XYZ file of N, CA and C in Angstrom:
378
model
N 114.782 17.313 -32.694
C 116.029 16.503 -31.493
C 115.818 16.942 -30.003
N 114.519 17.817 -30.304
C 114.258 17.461 -29.161
C 112.746 17.118 -29.036
N 112.757 15.955 -27.941
C 110.937 15.847 -27.210
C 110.384 16.369 -26.003
N 109.476 16.077 -26.440
C 107.812 17.111 -25.116
C 107.035 15.916 -25.772
N 107.307 15.345 -23.646
C 106.093 14.638 -23.725
C 105.169 14.868 -21.768
N 103.754 15.368 -22.399
C 102.691 16.082 -21.876
C 101.842 14.707 -20.925
N 101.781 15.186 -19.807
C 101.239 14.336 -18.991
C 99.738 15.816 -18.123
N 99.060 15.696 -17.535
C 98.049 16.046 -16.837
C 96.261 16.204 -17.395
N 96.951 16.510 -17.840
C 95.707 16.644 -18.506
C 93.748 15.773 -18.065
N 92.703 15.898 -18.073
C 91.543 14.955 -17.544
C 90.119 16.064 -17.625
N 89.324 15.896 -16.395
C 87.712 16.333 -16.353
C 88.402 16.992 -15.120
N 88.213 17.772 -14.965
C 88.405 18.109 -13.711
C 86.274 19.297 -13.519
N 86.048 19.796 -12.502
C 84.792 20.271 -12.226
C 85.197 22.233 -12.649
N 84.244 22.791 -13.001
C 84.709 24.161 -12.493
C 85.437 24.902 -11.036
N 85.962 25.683 -11.268
C 86.734 25.875 -9.675
C 87.873 25.125 -9.353
N 87.520 23.868 -9.564
C 89.321 23.460 -9.334
C 90.324 23.084 -9.954
N 90.938 22.777 -9.846
C 92.624 22.660 -10.235
C 93.270 21.194 -11.298
N 94.520 21.596 -11.422
C 94.990 20.530 -12.509
C 96.292 21.614 -12.412
N 96.988 20.365 -12.598
C 98.263 20.959 -13.274
C 98.578 19.448 -13.996
N 99.596 20.892 -15.585
C 100.005 20.013 -16.996
C 101.276 19.701 -16.582
N 102.292 18.345 -17.272
C 104.370 19.032 -16.887
C 103.967 18.657 -18.181
N 105.154 18.509 -18.159
C 105.805 18.618 -19.665
C 107.365 18.153 -19.834
N 108.017 17.073 -19.955
C 108.820 16.571 -19.716
C 109.625 17.168 -21.305
N 111.286 17.656 -21.209
C 111.581 17.536 -22.477
C 113.502 17.185 -22.297
N 113.245 16.025 -23.162
C 114.342 14.986 -23.263
C 115.046 15.106 -25.064
N 115.880 15.162 -25.180
C 117.509 15.098 -26.198
C 118.001 16.562 -26.104
N 118.401 17.397 -27.901
C 119.253 18.487 -27.597
C 118.866 19.411 -26.916
N 118.274 19.518 -25.557
C 118.361 20.396 -24.141
C 118.695 21.477 -23.750
N 120.070 21.323 -24.062
C 121.012 22.254 -23.160
C 121.232 23.667 -23.635
N 119.930 24.108 -24.733
C 120.635 25.218 -25.407
C 119.016 25.909 -25.305
N 118.083 25.283 -24.588
C 116.635 25.587 -23.821
C 116.539 27.474 -23.997
N 116.191 28.569 -24.627
C 116.252 29.687 -24.030
C 114.631 30.023 -22.850
N 113.612 29.346 -24.039
C 112.235 29.141 -22.911
C 111.292 28.481 -23.669
N 109.871 27.587 -22.790
C 109.603 26.362 -22.940
C 107.593 27.541 -22.634
N 106.962 27.239 -23.337
C 105.582 27.478 -23.586
C 104.515 26.865 -23.004
N 103.380 27.737 -23.008
C 102.132 27.060 -23.053
C 101.134 27.470 -23.219
N 100.058 26.359 -24.945
C 99.015 26.849 -25.828
C 97.900 26.443 -25.500
N 97.192 26.257 -25.945
C 95.719 25.963 -26.415
C 94.621 25.985 -27.474
N 94.577 24.675 -28.131
C 93.315 25.367 -29.276
C 92.001 24.440 -27.887
N 90.647 25.221 -29.164
C 89.924 25.498 -28.692
C 88.738 24.559 -29.622
N 88.353 23.492 -30.250
C 86.736 23.439 -30.974
C 87.058 24.273 -31.407
N 87.351 24.689 -33.347
C 86.754 25.940 -34.438
C 86.978 27.347 -33.933
N 88.685 27.113 -33.058
C 89.264 28.690 -32.705
C 90.895 27.706 -32.685
N 91.435 29.439 -33.035
C 93.046 29.257 -33.308
C 93.841 28.662 -32.310
N 94.621 28.742 -32.382
C 95.678 28.203 -30.964
C 96.239 29.563 -30.462
N 96.125 29.266 -28.846
C 96.047 30.653 -28.216
C 97.395 30.052 -27.197
N 97.903 31.321 -26.920
C 98.847 31.754 -25.917
C 98.689 31.499 -24.903
N 99.128 30.606 -24.541
C 98.691 30.382 -22.331
C 99.705 31.265 -21.464
N 100.736 30.833 -21.706
C 101.765 31.301 -20.863
C 102.813 30.370 -21.146
N 104.875 30.745 -21.204
C 106.222 31.134 -21.377
C 106.433 31.136 -19.895
N 108.043 29.846 -20.537
C 108.733 31.267 -19.144
C 110.671 30.710 -19.622
N 111.169 31.690 -19.556
C 112.463 31.909 -20.169
C 112.782 30.875 -19.163
N 114.320 29.996 -19.693
C 114.508 28.870 -18.910
C 115.393 28.747 -18.035
N 116.328 29.962 -18.580
C 117.749 30.633 -17.460
C 116.696 31.096 -15.853
N 116.735 32.159 -16.738
C 116.085 33.265 -15.302
C 114.538 32.703 -15.127
N 113.501 32.022 -14.712
C 112.097 31.519 -15.327
C 111.252 32.826 -14.715
N 111.455 33.678 -16.123
C 110.686 34.831 -16.090
C 109.642 34.151 -16.324
N 108.462 34.566 -15.511
C 107.343 33.689 -16.835
C 105.963 35.293 -17.033
N 105.514 35.102 -18.118
C 104.393 35.989 -18.630
C 103.759 35.069 -19.534
N 101.998 36.427 -18.749
C 101.142 35.110 -19.697
C 99.885 35.735 -19.951
N 99.551 34.919 -20.437
C 97.561 36.527 -21.447
C 97.193 35.820 -20.510
N 96.204 37.601 -20.650
C 95.244 38.629 -19.737
C 94.622 36.535 -19.036
N 93.896 36.396 -20.405
C 92.779 35.723 -19.264
C 93.085 34.418 -18.685
N 94.427 34.371 -17.945
C 94.593 33.171 -17.450
C 96.089 33.542 -16.677
N 95.638 35.224 -16.063
C 96.624 36.092 -15.209
C 95.782 35.470 -13.452
N 96.262 35.365 -12.256
C 96.090 35.148 -11.452
C 95.143 34.147 -11.100
N 94.975 33.209 -12.213
C 95.096 31.898 -11.751
C 95.901 30.269 -12.194
N 96.894 30.866 -13.344
C 97.952 29.556 -13.385
C 99.120 30.018 -13.395
N 100.120 28.752 -13.057
C 101.773 29.242 -12.428
C 102.341 28.561 -13.022
N 103.178 28.871 -14.089
C 103.863 28.075 -14.616
C 105.728 27.930 -13.770
N 105.747 27.401 -13.735
C 107.209 27.149 -13.083
C 108.353 25.618 -13.720
N 109.683 25.920 -13.590
C 110.185 24.819 -13.796
C 111.411 23.981 -12.999
N 111.059 22.542 -13.321
C 112.119 22.034 -13.314
C 113.254 21.531 -13.563
N 114.708 22.327 -13.582
C 115.642 22.361 -13.841
C 116.308 20.965 -14.179
N 116.742 20.146 -13.114
C 117.228 18.987 -13.076
C 116.823 18.303 -13.767
N 114.823 18.207 -14.202
C 113.881 16.591 -15.022
C 114.011 17.842 -16.564
N 114.094 18.499 -16.350
C 114.050 19.406 -17.939
C 112.781 19.016 -18.109
N 111.735 19.857 -17.384
C 110.761 19.968 -17.042
C 109.764 21.380 -16.485
N 108.660 20.523 -17.258
C 107.963 22.682 -17.226
C 106.592 21.927 -16.293
N 105.817 23.006 -15.697
C 104.758 22.869 -15.222
C 103.764 23.741 -15.972
N 102.546 23.685 -15.430
C 101.121 23.999 -15.462
C 100.531 24.130 -14.802
N 100.366 24.520 -13.765
C 99.508 24.738 -11.969
C 98.721 25.903 -12.834
N 96.999 25.291 -13.277
C 96.067 25.914 -13.378
C 94.255 25.272 -12.116
N 94.526 26.719 -11.651
C 93.855 27.211 -10.437
C 92.205 27.414 -10.696
N 90.916 27.056 -10.075
C 90.159 28.394 -10.383
C 89.743 28.175 -11.761
N 89.980 27.111 -12.149
C 89.280 26.280 -14.109
C 87.944 26.668 -14.399
N 87.633 27.090 -15.261
C 86.060 27.465 -15.713
C 86.449 26.508 -17.187
N 84.679 26.506 -16.936
C 83.955 25.881 -18.554
C 85.231 26.140 -19.984
N 85.127 27.615 -20.662
C 85.908 28.159 -20.776
C 87.425 28.029 -21.519
N 88.502 27.284 -20.278
C 88.582 26.771 -20.329
C 89.560 25.638 -20.920
N 88.759 24.990 -21.451
C 88.799 24.164 -21.792
C 89.400 23.806 -23.359
N 89.897 22.637 -23.366
C 90.877 22.848 -24.349
C 92.315 21.451 -24.553
N 92.793 21.411 -25.796
C 94.115 20.756 -26.248
C 94.676 21.383 -25.641
N 95.941 21.080 -24.768
C 96.610 22.220 -24.091
C 97.953 21.115 -24.645
N 99.019 22.305 -25.249
C 100.422 22.176 -25.890
C 101.517 22.615 -25.427
N 102.713 21.887 -24.607
C 104.152 22.884 -24.737
C 104.490 22.245 -25.814
N 105.380 23.903 -25.735
C 106.663 24.359 -27.659
C 107.920 24.656 -26.365
N 108.863 23.799 -27.470
C 110.742 23.617 -27.050
C 111.019 25.541 -27.697
N 111.158 26.430 -27.375
C 112.186 27.376 -28.045
C 113.602 27.507 -28.482
N 115.005 27.052 -29.116
C 116.203 27.530 -28.595
C 116.706 27.681 -28.588
N 116.705 28.868 -29.407
C 117.444 30.021 -29.722
C 116.292 31.643 -29.090
N 118.180 32.578 -28.173
C 117.138 33.401 -27.975
C 116.855 33.657 -29.410
N 115.487 35.292 -28.728
C 114.825 35.793 -28.810
C 114.719 37.417 -28.753
N 115.141 38.852 -29.179
C 114.828 40.235 -28.529
C 113.175 39.705 -28.083
N 112.375 39.957 -29.140
C 110.831 39.635 -28.226
C 110.523 38.558 -27.456
N 108.954 38.622 -26.653
C 108.402 37.718 -26.021
C 107.721 36.632 -26.447
N 108.360 35.598 -27.396
C 107.920 34.587 -28.022
C 106.702 34.125 -27.487
N 105.337 34.319 -27.914
C 104.129 33.956 -27.947
C 103.318 33.241 -29.061
N 104.145 33.627 -30.273
C 103.544 33.248 -31.416
C 103.781 31.894 -31.972
N 103.266 31.095 -31.495
C 103.868 29.800 -32.320
C 104.317 29.812 -33.696
N 105.163 30.150 -33.687
C 105.844 30.243 -34.815
C 107.798 30.169 -34.319
N 107.452 30.822 -33.119
C 108.257 31.145 -32.391
C 109.104 30.449 -32.083
N 108.582 28.795 -31.837
C 108.793 27.397 -31.384
C 109.131 26.241 -32.733
N 110.094 25.753 -31.801
C 110.732 25.431 -32.793
C 110.784 23.470 -31.624
N 109.670 23.140 -31.195
C 109.297 22.029 -30.717
C 107.790 21.809 -30.246
N 107.346 20.018 -30.094
C 105.659 20.818 -29.405
C 105.433 19.336 -28.875
N 104.518 19.286 -27.824
C 104.568 18.658 -27.309
C 103.178 17.318 -28.171
N 102.910 16.883 -27.300
C 101.410 15.993 -28.222
C 100.278 16.311 -27.945
N 99.772 16.890 -26.725
C 98.992 17.491 -26.912
C 98.237 17.175 -25.514
N 97.450 17.561 -24.440
C 96.932 16.984 -23.583
C 95.498 17.694 -23.167
N 94.271 16.305 -23.402
C 92.798 17.459 -23.258
C 92.538 17.515 -21.699
N 91.733 18.921 -22.198
C 91.816 19.548 -20.233
C 89.965 19.402 -20.320
N 89.614 19.782 -20.118
C 87.601 19.522 -20.022
C 87.832 19.667 -18.351
N 86.980 21.311 -18.147
C 85.318 21.385 -16.941
C 84.750 21.586 -17.177
N 83.657 21.140 -16.779
C 82.226 20.848 -16.287
C 81.507 22.228 -15.068
N 80.383 22.267 -15.564
C 80.153 23.061 -14.683
C 78.995 22.714 -13.680
């Protein structure tokens, strides 16, 4: 019932910046959290960060702390991933995800999410 549309991916040089957007539509009235994941060729899907919708509390994986920032626009039902100081190892397909209901643990696993965006390619060149 929730559709997620991602945008903002592309090619950027190392040290550059990129902002991804994820617009949610449908049954978004019970949003608990939106998360960001990435998957590089031959690797498992990796948690990047997430935002709790009501409080806007954010948390991140260690490899992106200090470089990436997640924010939300509640009126637009949109989450953003601002990526600064990009490195070649950040190259991956980036996915946004939606969780509907409360969970006691931080939702850092893919199985914790109910709906997913289509993914957007981010490529960082040396």
